[in-house]
Structures are given as C-alpha cells and as structure tokens.
GROMACS .gro file of C-alpha atoms in nm:
model
  409
    1UNK     CA    1  10.428  14.248   9.385
    2UNK     CA    2  10.557  14.116   9.715
    3UNK     CA    3  10.301  14.319   9.907
    4UNK     CA    4  10.003  14.193   9.708
    5UNK     CA    5   9.802  13.916   9.872
    6UNK     CA    6   9.557  13.671   9.718
    7UNK     CA    7   9.296  13.497   9.931
    8UNK     CA    8   9.309  13.125   9.846
    9UNK     CA    9   9.075  12.839   9.932
   10UNK     CA   10   9.198  12.480   9.889
   11UNK     CA   11   8.943  12.199   9.915
   12UNK     CA   12   8.972  11.823   9.889
   13UNK     CA   13   8.654  11.620   9.845
   14UNK     CA   14   8.594  11.255   9.770
   15UNK     CA   15   8.260  11.303   9.596
   16UNK     CA   16   8.177  10.944   9.501
   17UNK     CA   17   7.867  10.927   9.722
   18UNK     CA   18   7.692  11.228   9.574
   19UNK     CA   19   7.690  11.075   9.226
   20UNK     CA   20   7.548  10.747   9.349
   21UNK     CA   21   7.245  10.920   9.500
   22UNK     CA   22   7.232  11.256   9.321
   23UNK     CA   23   6.864  11.324   9.393
   24UNK     CA   24   6.934  11.338   9.766
   25UNK     CA   25   7.298  11.441   9.796
   26UNK     CA   26   7.403  11.650   9.499
   27UNK     CA   27   7.198  11.959   9.587
   28UNK     CA   28   7.296  11.942   9.955
   29UNK     CA   29   7.666  11.912   9.874
   30UNK     CA   30   7.657  12.201   9.628
   31UNK     CA   31   7.458  12.422   9.864
   32UNK     CA   32   7.703  12.365  10.149
   33UNK     CA   33   8.006  12.425   9.930
   34UNK     CA   34   7.865  12.747   9.783
   35UNK     CA   35   7.764  12.869  10.128
   36UNK     CA   36   8.124  12.817  10.241
   37UNK     CA   37   8.252  13.016   9.943
   38UNK     CA   38   8.019  13.303  10.033
   39UNK     CA   39   8.141  13.297  10.389
   40UNK     CA   40   8.514  13.276  10.312
   41UNK     CA   41   8.521  13.507  10.006
   42UNK     CA   42   8.833  13.362   9.839
   43UNK     CA   43   8.982  13.502   9.518
   44UNK     CA   44   9.120  13.170   9.402
   45UNK     CA   45   8.946  12.838   9.465
   46UNK     CA   46   9.103  12.498   9.404
   47UNK     CA   47   8.876  12.197   9.450
   48UNK     CA   48   9.037  11.855   9.417
   49UNK     CA   49   8.776  11.582   9.373
   50UNK     CA   50   8.824  11.206   9.383
   51UNK     CA   51   8.586  10.935   9.258
   52UNK     CA   52   8.414  11.159   9.007
   53UNK     CA   53   8.108  10.964   8.891
   54UNK     CA   54   8.105  10.741   9.199
   55UNK     CA   55   8.170  10.369   9.228
   56UNK     CA   56   7.913  10.294   8.958
   57UNK     CA   57   8.083  10.535   8.719
   58UNK     CA   58   7.959  10.365   8.404
   59UNK     CA   59   7.604  10.472   8.486
   60UNK     CA   60   7.670  10.770   8.716
   61UNK     CA   61   7.937  10.963   8.522
   62UNK     CA   62   7.655  11.140   8.338
   63UNK     CA   63   7.577  11.332   8.659
   64UNK     CA   64   7.920  11.499   8.655
   65UNK     CA   65   7.804  11.746   8.390
   66UNK     CA   66   7.515  11.849   8.618
   67UNK     CA   67   7.765  11.898   8.900
   68UNK     CA   68   8.005  12.115   8.699
   69UNK     CA   69   7.729  12.313   8.528
   70UNK     CA   70   7.564  12.389   8.864
   71UNK     CA   71   7.891  12.528   8.995
   72UNK     CA   72   7.972  12.741   8.691
   73UNK     CA   73   7.619  12.885   8.666
   74UNK     CA   74   7.568  12.941   9.040
   75UNK     CA   75   7.502  13.291   9.166
   76UNK     CA   76   7.768  13.247   9.434
   77UNK     CA   77   8.040  13.192   9.169
   78UNK     CA   78   7.916  13.456   8.926
   79UNK     CA   79   8.212  13.685   8.997
   80UNK     CA   80   8.458  13.404   8.918
   81UNK     CA   81   8.501  13.487   8.551
   82UNK     CA   82   8.774  13.234   8.479
   83UNK     CA   83   8.736  12.860   8.533
   84UNK     CA   84   8.952  12.559   8.461
   85UNK     CA   85   8.820  12.207   8.511
   86UNK     CA   86   9.029  11.897   8.443
   87UNK     CA   87   8.809  11.585   8.455
   88UNK     CA   88   8.952  11.238   8.401
   89UNK     CA   89   8.626  11.070   8.300
   90UNK     CA   90   8.730  10.819   8.032
   91UNK     CA   91   8.642  10.499   8.220
   92UNK     CA   92   8.683  10.288   7.906
   93UNK     CA   93   9.061  10.313   7.948
   94UNK     CA   94   9.115  10.123   8.273
   95UNK     CA   95   9.494  10.142   8.259
   96UNK     CA   96   9.480  10.525   8.270
   97UNK     CA   97   9.143  10.612   8.432
   98UNK     CA   98   9.170  10.779   8.775
   99UNK     CA   99   8.830  10.954   8.817
  100UNK     CA  100   9.016  11.260   8.945
  101UNK     CA  101   8.869  11.604   8.893
  102UNK     CA  102   9.058  11.929   8.958
  103UNK     CA  103   8.839  12.241   8.952
  104UNK     CA  104   8.973  12.597   8.969
  105UNK     CA  105   8.779  12.923   8.998
  106UNK     CA  106   8.940  13.267   8.966
  107UNK     CA  107   8.769  13.582   9.092
  108UNK     CA  108   8.745  13.889   8.868
  109UNK     CA  109   8.953  14.088   9.120
  110UNK     CA  110   9.255  13.865   9.052
  111UNK     CA  111   9.438  13.973   8.736
  112UNK     CA  112   9.789  13.835   8.716
  113UNK     CA  113   9.732  13.461   8.679
  114UNK     CA  114   9.898  13.206   8.452
  115UNK     CA  115   9.882  12.828   8.406
  116UNK     CA  116  10.182  12.619   8.308
  117UNK     CA  117  10.200  12.427   7.981
  118UNK     CA  118  10.400  12.111   8.061
  119UNK     CA  119  10.467  12.036   7.693
  120UNK     CA  120  10.581  12.383   7.588
  121UNK     CA  121  10.746  12.442   7.929
  122UNK     CA  122  10.605  12.792   7.964
  123UNK     CA  123  10.324  12.975   8.138
  124UNK     CA  124  10.010  13.076   7.954
  125UNK     CA  125   9.770  13.355   8.044
  126UNK     CA  126   9.439  13.234   8.186
  127UNK     CA  127   9.114  13.373   8.047
  128UNK     CA  128   8.760  13.245   7.998
  129UNK     CA  129   8.601  12.925   8.121
  130UNK     CA  130   8.721  12.586   8.001
  131UNK     CA  131   8.626  12.228   8.086
  132UNK     CA  132   8.876  11.963   7.983
  133UNK     CA  133   8.711  11.621   7.976
  134UNK     CA  134   8.691  11.322   7.742
  135UNK     CA  135   8.942  11.369   7.458
  136UNK     CA  136   9.008  11.733   7.556
  137UNK     CA  137   9.141  11.611   7.891
  138UNK     CA  138   9.391  11.381   7.721
  139UNK     CA  139   9.504  11.658   7.489
  140UNK     CA  140   9.540  11.926   7.757
  141UNK     CA  141   9.904  12.009   7.826
  142UNK     CA  142   9.831  12.240   8.120
  143UNK     CA  143   9.798  11.938   8.345
  144UNK     CA  144  10.007  11.632   8.421
  145UNK     CA  145   9.834  11.308   8.518
  146UNK     CA  146   9.954  10.962   8.610
  147UNK     CA  147   9.780  10.648   8.722
  148UNK     CA  148  10.006  10.453   8.955
  149UNK     CA  149  10.191  10.156   8.801
  150UNK     CA  150  10.002   9.828   8.833
  151UNK     CA  151  10.264   9.677   9.063
  152UNK     CA  152  10.189   9.951   9.319
  153UNK     CA  153   9.829   9.833   9.363
  154UNK     CA  154   9.738   9.590   9.644
  155UNK     CA  155   9.684   9.243   9.494
  156UNK     CA  156   9.800   9.394   9.161
  157UNK     CA  157   9.444   9.491   9.070
  158UNK     CA  158   9.358   9.818   8.894
  159UNK     CA  159   9.155  10.080   9.078
  160UNK     CA  160   9.106  10.454   9.026
  161UNK     CA  161   9.424  10.577   9.193
  162UNK     CA  162   9.684  10.828   9.079
  163UNK     CA  163   9.764  11.199   9.078
  164UNK     CA  164   9.685  11.509   8.871
  165UNK     CA  165   9.917  11.812   8.879
  166UNK     CA  166   9.877  12.171   8.766
  167UNK     CA  167  10.125  12.457   8.805
  168UNK     CA  168  10.016  12.815   8.869
  169UNK     CA  169  10.163  13.163   8.876
  170UNK     CA  170   9.952  13.403   9.082
  171UNK     CA  171  10.087  13.755   9.123
  172UNK     CA  172  10.426  13.612   9.019
  173UNK     CA  173  10.434  13.347   9.291
  174UNK     CA  174  10.470  12.999   9.141
  175UNK     CA  175  10.353  12.671   9.293
  176UNK     CA  176  10.210  12.328   9.207
  177UNK     CA  177   9.866  12.199   9.305
  178UNK     CA  178   9.848  11.820   9.313
  179UNK     CA  179   9.529  11.615   9.337
  180UNK     CA  180   9.597  11.265   9.470
  181UNK     CA  181   9.408  10.946   9.552
  182UNK     CA  182   9.589  10.663   9.730
  183UNK     CA  183   9.485  10.303   9.801
  184UNK     CA  184   9.217  10.207  10.053
  185UNK     CA  185   9.212   9.924  10.308
  186UNK     CA  186   9.038   9.636  10.130
  187UNK     CA  187   8.999   9.430  10.448
  188UNK     CA  188   8.988   9.540  10.811
  189UNK     CA  189   9.099   9.194  10.918
  190UNK     CA  190   9.415   9.209  10.707
  191UNK     CA  191   9.477   9.574  10.804
  192UNK     CA  192   9.471   9.478  11.174
  193UNK     CA  193   9.732   9.205  11.140
  194UNK     CA  194  10.045   9.422  11.143
  195UNK     CA  195  10.177   9.769  11.222
  196UNK     CA  196  10.215   9.925  10.974
  197UNK     CA  197   9.955   9.742  10.768
  198UNK     CA  198  10.022   9.601  10.424
  199UNK     CA  199   9.793   9.871  10.284
  200UNK     CA  200   9.984  10.145  10.463
  201UNK     CA  201  10.301  10.021  10.298
  202UNK     CA  202  10.138  10.044   9.954
  203UNK     CA  203  10.029  10.402  10.023
  204UNK     CA  204  10.374  10.497  10.142
  205UNK     CA  205  10.532  10.354   9.829
  206UNK     CA  206  10.293  10.546   9.602
  207UNK     CA  207  10.337  10.881   9.777
  208UNK     CA  208  10.712  10.829   9.784
  209UNK     CA  209  10.694  10.769   9.408
  210UNK     CA  210  10.510  11.099   9.353
  211UNK     CA  211  10.751  11.304   9.564
  212UNK     CA  212  11.052  11.139   9.402
  213UNK     CA  213  10.915  11.209   9.056
  214UNK     CA  214  10.863  11.578   9.133
  215UNK     CA  215  11.216  11.609   9.272
  216UNK     CA  216  11.383  11.451   8.969
  217UNK     CA  217  11.175  11.552   8.665
  218UNK     CA  218  11.285  11.814   8.412
  219UNK     CA  219  11.066  12.096   8.545
  220UNK     CA  220  11.168  12.379   8.777
  221UNK     CA  221  11.137  12.285   9.143
  222UNK     CA  222  10.866  12.494   9.305
  223UNK     CA  223  10.659  12.476   9.625
  224UNK     CA  224  10.388  12.210   9.621
  225UNK     CA  225  10.042  12.184   9.777
  226UNK     CA  226   9.929  11.824   9.759
  227UNK     CA  227   9.574  11.754   9.870
  228UNK     CA  228   9.331  11.473   9.813
  229UNK     CA  229   9.215  11.140   9.955
  230UNK     CA  230   9.538  10.994  10.090
  231UNK     CA  231   9.334  10.714  10.249
  232UNK     CA  232   9.559  10.744  10.553
  233UNK     CA  233   9.414  10.503  10.810
  234UNK     CA  234   9.475  10.461  11.178
  235UNK     CA  235   9.703  10.194  11.317
  236UNK     CA  236   9.413   9.949  11.344
  237UNK     CA  237   9.615   9.698  11.539
  238UNK     CA  238   9.685   9.964  11.803
  239UNK     CA  239   9.324  10.087  11.814
  240UNK     CA  240   9.195   9.734  11.872
  241UNK     CA  241   9.450   9.672  12.145
  242UNK     CA  242   9.328   9.985  12.322
  243UNK     CA  243   8.957   9.916  12.281
  244UNK     CA  244   8.980   9.546  12.359
  245UNK     CA  245   9.251   9.534  12.625
  246UNK     CA  246   9.021   9.336  12.856
  247UNK     CA  247   8.851   9.129  12.593
  248UNK     CA  248   8.897   8.788  12.432
  249UNK     CA  249   8.885   8.740  12.057
  250UNK     CA  250   8.642   8.485  11.914
  251UNK     CA  251   8.699   8.388  11.550
  252UNK     CA  252   8.446   8.288  11.287
  253UNK     CA  253   8.609   8.107  10.996
  254UNK     CA  254   8.507   7.962  10.662
  255UNK     CA  255   8.754   7.715  10.512
  256UNK     CA  256   9.021   7.831  10.759
  257UNK     CA  257   8.981   8.194  10.650
  258UNK     CA  258   8.877   8.442  10.918
  259UNK     CA  259   8.546   8.606  10.830
  260UNK     CA  260   8.467   8.780  11.157
  261UNK     CA  261   8.629   8.850  11.492
  262UNK     CA  262   8.416   8.924  11.798
  263UNK     CA  263   8.592   9.075  12.097
  264UNK     CA  264   8.411   8.977  12.415
  265UNK     CA  265   8.483   9.150  12.745
  266UNK     CA  266   8.611   8.914  13.011
  267UNK     CA  267   8.450   9.085  13.310
  268UNK     CA  268   8.105   9.188  13.177
  269UNK     CA  269   7.916   8.863  13.129
  270UNK     CA  270   8.013   8.819  12.768
  271UNK     CA  271   7.948   9.175  12.653
  272UNK     CA  272   8.069   9.236  12.298
  273UNK     CA  273   8.318   9.523  12.280
  274UNK     CA  274   8.391   9.517  11.907
  275UNK     CA  275   8.292   9.321  11.599
  276UNK     CA  276   8.546   9.317  11.317
  277UNK     CA  277   8.491   9.192  10.962
  278UNK     CA  278   8.638   9.252  10.620
  279UNK     CA  279   8.412   9.556  10.584
  280UNK     CA  280   8.286   9.584  10.940
  281UNK     CA  281   8.418   9.783  11.232
  282UNK     CA  282   8.142   9.798  11.489
  283UNK     CA  283   8.227   9.899  11.848
  284UNK     CA  284   7.950   9.861  12.107
  285UNK     CA  285   8.012  10.217  12.228
  286UNK     CA  286   8.023  10.470  11.942
  287UNK     CA  287   8.056  10.761  12.185
  288UNK     CA  288   8.431  10.706  12.152
  289UNK     CA  289   8.413  10.885  11.816
  290UNK     CA  290   8.240  11.192  11.954
  291UNK     CA  291   8.433  11.262  12.273
  292UNK     CA  292   8.664  11.558  12.202
  293UNK     CA  293   8.606  11.509  11.827
  294UNK     CA  294   8.770  11.166  11.846
  295UNK     CA  295   9.092  11.326  11.963
  296UNK     CA  296   9.208  11.008  12.143
  297UNK     CA  297   9.237  10.839  11.804
  298UNK     CA  298   9.497  11.091  11.683
  299UNK     CA  299   9.782  10.902  11.845
  300UNK     CA  300   9.708  10.615  11.605
  301UNK     CA  301   9.716  10.847  11.301
  302UNK     CA  302  10.074  10.763  11.207
  303UNK     CA  303  10.102  10.738  10.828
  304UNK     CA  304  10.184  11.104  10.771
  305UNK     CA  305  10.476  11.093  11.015
  306UNK     CA  306  10.694  10.911  10.763
  307UNK     CA  307  10.677  11.216  10.535
  308UNK     CA  308  10.702  11.488  10.799
  309UNK     CA  309  11.060  11.570  10.696
  310UNK     CA  310  10.937  11.663  10.347
  311UNK     CA  311  10.576  11.768  10.395
  312UNK     CA  312  10.391  11.995  10.636
  313UNK     CA  313  10.035  11.979  10.765
  314UNK     CA  314   9.850  12.226  10.983
  315UNK     CA  315   9.723  12.099  11.317
  316UNK     CA  316   9.413  11.881  11.286
  317UNK     CA  317   9.132  11.998  11.513
  318UNK     CA  318   8.840  11.831  11.337
  319UNK     CA  319   8.691  11.480  11.361
  320UNK     CA  320   8.793  11.197  11.128
  321UNK     CA  321   8.669  11.275  10.775
  322UNK     CA  322   8.562  10.918  10.688
  323UNK     CA  323   8.340  10.700  10.684
  324UNK     CA  324   8.032  10.913  10.754
  325UNK     CA  325   7.682  10.776  10.708
  326UNK     CA  326   7.533  10.830  10.363
  327UNK     CA  327   7.189  10.869  10.516
  328UNK     CA  328   7.094  11.235  10.462
  329UNK     CA  329   6.934  11.246  10.809
  330UNK     CA  330   7.260  11.147  10.982
  331UNK     CA  331   7.515  11.425  10.951
  332UNK     CA  332   7.729  11.320  11.247
  333UNK     CA  333   7.718  10.940  11.245
  334UNK     CA  334   7.987  10.707  11.116
  335UNK     CA  335   7.912  10.388  10.927
  336UNK     CA  336   8.004  10.061  11.098
  337UNK     CA  337   8.227   9.964  10.806
  338UNK     CA  338   8.569  10.110  10.889
  339UNK     CA  339   8.745  10.262  11.183
  340UNK     CA  340   8.705  10.640  11.138
  341UNK     CA  341   9.020  10.804  11.003
  342UNK     CA  342   9.156  11.131  10.868
  343UNK     CA  343   9.173  11.010  10.506
  344UNK     CA  344   9.131  11.351  10.344
  345UNK     CA  345   9.424  11.587  10.395
  346UNK     CA  346   9.589  11.904  10.272
  347UNK     CA  347   9.968  11.879  10.280
  348UNK     CA  348  10.241  12.101  10.143
  349UNK     CA  349  10.615  12.111  10.094
  350UNK     CA  350  10.790  12.294  10.376
  351UNK     CA  351  10.894  12.575  10.144
  352UNK     CA  352  10.529  12.634  10.049
  353UNK     CA  353  10.483  12.790  10.393
  354UNK     CA  354  10.703  13.075  10.273
  355UNK     CA  355  10.433  13.169  10.022
  356UNK     CA  356  10.178  13.214  10.299
  357UNK     CA  357  10.130  13.548  10.470
  358UNK     CA  358  10.118  13.513  10.847
  359UNK     CA  359   9.846  13.723  11.005
  360UNK     CA  360   9.750  13.640  11.363
  361UNK     CA  361   9.426  13.834  11.325
  362UNK     CA  362   9.328  13.626  11.020
  363UNK     CA  363   9.510  13.291  11.056
  364UNK     CA  364   9.482  13.008  10.806
  365UNK     CA  365   9.186  12.785  10.873
  366UNK     CA  366   9.218  12.406  10.835
  367UNK     CA  367   8.880  12.249  10.891
  368UNK     CA  368   8.590  12.039  10.771
  369UNK     CA  369   8.321  12.158  10.529
  370UNK     CA  370   7.961  12.055  10.590
  371UNK     CA  371   8.003  11.946  10.950
  372UNK     CA  372   7.629  11.972  11.017
  373UNK     CA  373   7.494  11.812  10.699
  374UNK     CA  374   7.542  11.485  10.511
  375UNK     CA  375   7.814  11.533  10.249
  376UNK     CA  376   7.850  11.163  10.165
  377UNK     CA  377   8.090  10.916  10.325
  378UNK     CA  378   8.373  11.172  10.312
  379UNK     CA  379   8.352  11.522  10.458
  380UNK     CA  380   8.539  11.776  10.243
  381UNK     CA  381   8.842  11.932  10.409
  382UNK     CA  382   8.954  12.289  10.338
  383UNK     CA  383   9.244  12.524  10.403
  384UNK     CA  384   9.236  12.903  10.371
  385UNK     CA  385   9.553  13.102  10.318
  386UNK     CA  386   9.678  13.441  10.205
  387UNK     CA  387   9.922  13.394   9.919
  388UNK     CA  388  10.210  13.641   9.902
  389UNK     CA  389  10.266  13.790   9.558
  390UNK     CA  390  10.608  13.797   9.390
  391UNK     CA  391  10.757  13.548   9.632
  392UNK     CA  392  11.055  13.348   9.507
  393UNK     CA  393  11.119  13.072   9.756
  394UNK     CA  394  11.473  13.071   9.892
  395UNK     CA  395  11.681  12.766   9.815
  396UNK     CA  396  11.461  12.646   9.530
  397UNK     CA  397  11.403  12.937   9.292
  398UNK     CA  398  11.274  12.852   8.946
  399UNK     CA  399  11.543  12.878   8.681
  400UNK     CA  400  11.439  13.108   8.402
  401UNK     CA  401  11.078  13.217   8.419
  402UNK     CA  402  10.927  13.206   8.078
  403UNK     CA  403  10.594  13.362   8.140
  404UNK     CA  404  10.529  13.380   7.776
  405UNK     CA  405  10.286  13.520   7.530
  406UNK     CA  406   9.932  13.617   7.622
  407UNK     CA  407   9.799  13.297   7.463
  408UNK     CA  408   9.510  13.185   7.680
  409UNK     CA  409   9.446  12.828   7.794
   0.00000   0.00000   0.00000
C-alpha cells in the first residue's frame, strides 16, 4: 500500500478556558474547529487537548460531555464513522490525574486502521465510536498514560502534567501519537532571573524522561508525533534585556521579597517601559507583539533547540499561541500576564518525516486555528500531512507485526 495516501490533521489545544466560560466560548471554539475540518477535509483527525474541564475542574468537568457530544453529533463530522476518545477526568486521584484528552476521528473512506493494545502487545481493528472516561479510561489498554513523578514538579507540588500515548497503524504505516502537557512558569520574576530559567530546566527534564522512556521500553520503536502544551517559554531574561536596554529597574518588595519590578526609561522623563510581576508582564508598547507576527521574539524561543537532534518541527510562521485574551471581543490581544510564547507545538521524531508524502503543490500546513476569533488563552495549533501507506521506516522497523484478530476496540 505504499502508494496509498491518507490525509491527516493533527491538532493541539489547551482548552481550559472554554470550560470555565462555556456559555461564551464553547460554541465559538467548536464552530471554528468544525469549520477548519470542513476546509481541510482530513481522513484522520487527532486532537490532543490539555486542561480538560478547566482550572476549576471539580465544577467544570461536567461540561466535557457537552463538548464531546457536540463533536460526535456534529454535521461536519457525520462521515467520521469511527471515534476514539481517551479522557483522563478522574480528578479525585490527584497522584494520577492529568486532565489530558486525546480525541480521534476516522473518516468512512479510510478502511485499514488499527489501534495498539499495550497490554496484549498487538494491534486491534478499529470500529464504532467509543469514549473512554472515568473507570473505562483506567481500564483501556489501547492507551498508555503517565503523570510525571512528583520530584519533577517545580516546588514538588502536584499539577495536571503528564503524557498520553496511543499507537496507530493506518494503511500499514505504524506510528505513535503522544499528547503532552509540561510545567508552566509559576512566577515571571523567578523565570527572569536566569537563562535558562528554573522552569525551563524542569520542562527539559520531563521531556527528556518521556523520550528516554520511549527509547528503552519493551515496545517496538516506531516514529513518534508528540504534540501538546509544552509550555515552552521565551528566554525572559533576554527579552527584558532587549526591551529595557535603556531603562532602570525599580523594585517593590514586601519582607525582602520582590513583588514587582518597574523598568523606567532613562531618557524619557520617567516613562515606564515594562512592569513585571509574578503574574504580570505589561510592556507600555504592545505593538511589539503584532509587528511581523512577533517574529523578533523568535530568537528568544530557545527551549526546543535542546531537542533538535531528536525531534523535528516545521517552521513557525504564526504568532505566539499564548496568552491570548479570554474576552470574546478580543481575538488578537494578549493578556498582560505573561510574555507571549509559542507554548503549543507539534513535534515529531526525525524518522516520522519519512512517513510524510512530499508534494510541493499541497505542502504540509503548520499554523494556528481560530486566528480571527477568541479561542481562549491558547490558540489551537494544527499540522496537515499526507501519510504514506505501507511505509516501514528505515533503521527502526518494528520487529514482528502482530496485527491480530479483527477484535474491535
């Protein structure tokens, strides 16, 4: 089947905001996503969500069922006759809860598709529509999930961070899809102290852990697409140096702890250039974010570089994906809470590129979804690709394929 192509759409979306204000945001988010599906016409859709249920998940998790039902019953997804949803929604178990949701939709035109059973170590034929949540999520063996060890977390405090892996065979090409959520910057002031920041080091350690696990576990080594909220932040120390090169820092402290830093320009009669707080990043001139889609900030986007020998990313030609205003009337504005950054990414192992058909007339598209509407504080990021059928990646072929019985999962 080497000549058979499958049109694939990969999406990563931190959806926390839409569950915190579902009356205003849920419909808009769904409408924009479904409009994108209509436009792109993929045969296989993988949507990796983070923060399912939002920050107030104890009261907002109930809206997740509305979200999933709206997708499954939508007219735009009517022709997708097979669905798999893996929803980690058991917030009562804090030592395992990640709030990750991996949603997969398969078009009726795609026939040869299997999902891997990590317990039985064999592929199972995919049919029907299944939602794995609550106890069914725990019992599902066609996914692998891990919350990061407690010692990986900044300040050794639990939060909803980890990864969720599935393995697919589409037209006899095998690959992993990994949903991931890494640690955020708890304080801008602490993040700006060093390069790299203490938070960047925690993220690096966690991602290194994931890649190391995949390279040493008992399963066949296959190409990997890893996409989610990596929380990659800019080198804040470097950004501030650039913005405030001609400014003096004025510190506001409480009990010797810095609460706020105001950078005042030396040559403009005390004009404030930037105000920095634990959860405040407020430059006086926000046009810096909009000029050339914030391209000047890209040189401070350095966290991915550490993994460039093992992972690939398409060129970024879209603005930072976070932190957008959650005001539905402000589709283009950033909140004055964090320095905008490309937190949401779609990465892949280098050998995964061999699964992708190169067509200059229809190149892969790596872009932002919902650029002109409010999608919450994170804009979803998507990648389109044409998957080559029957492709065994050179150098890392699976051992013995055991694409088993027609048992459905």
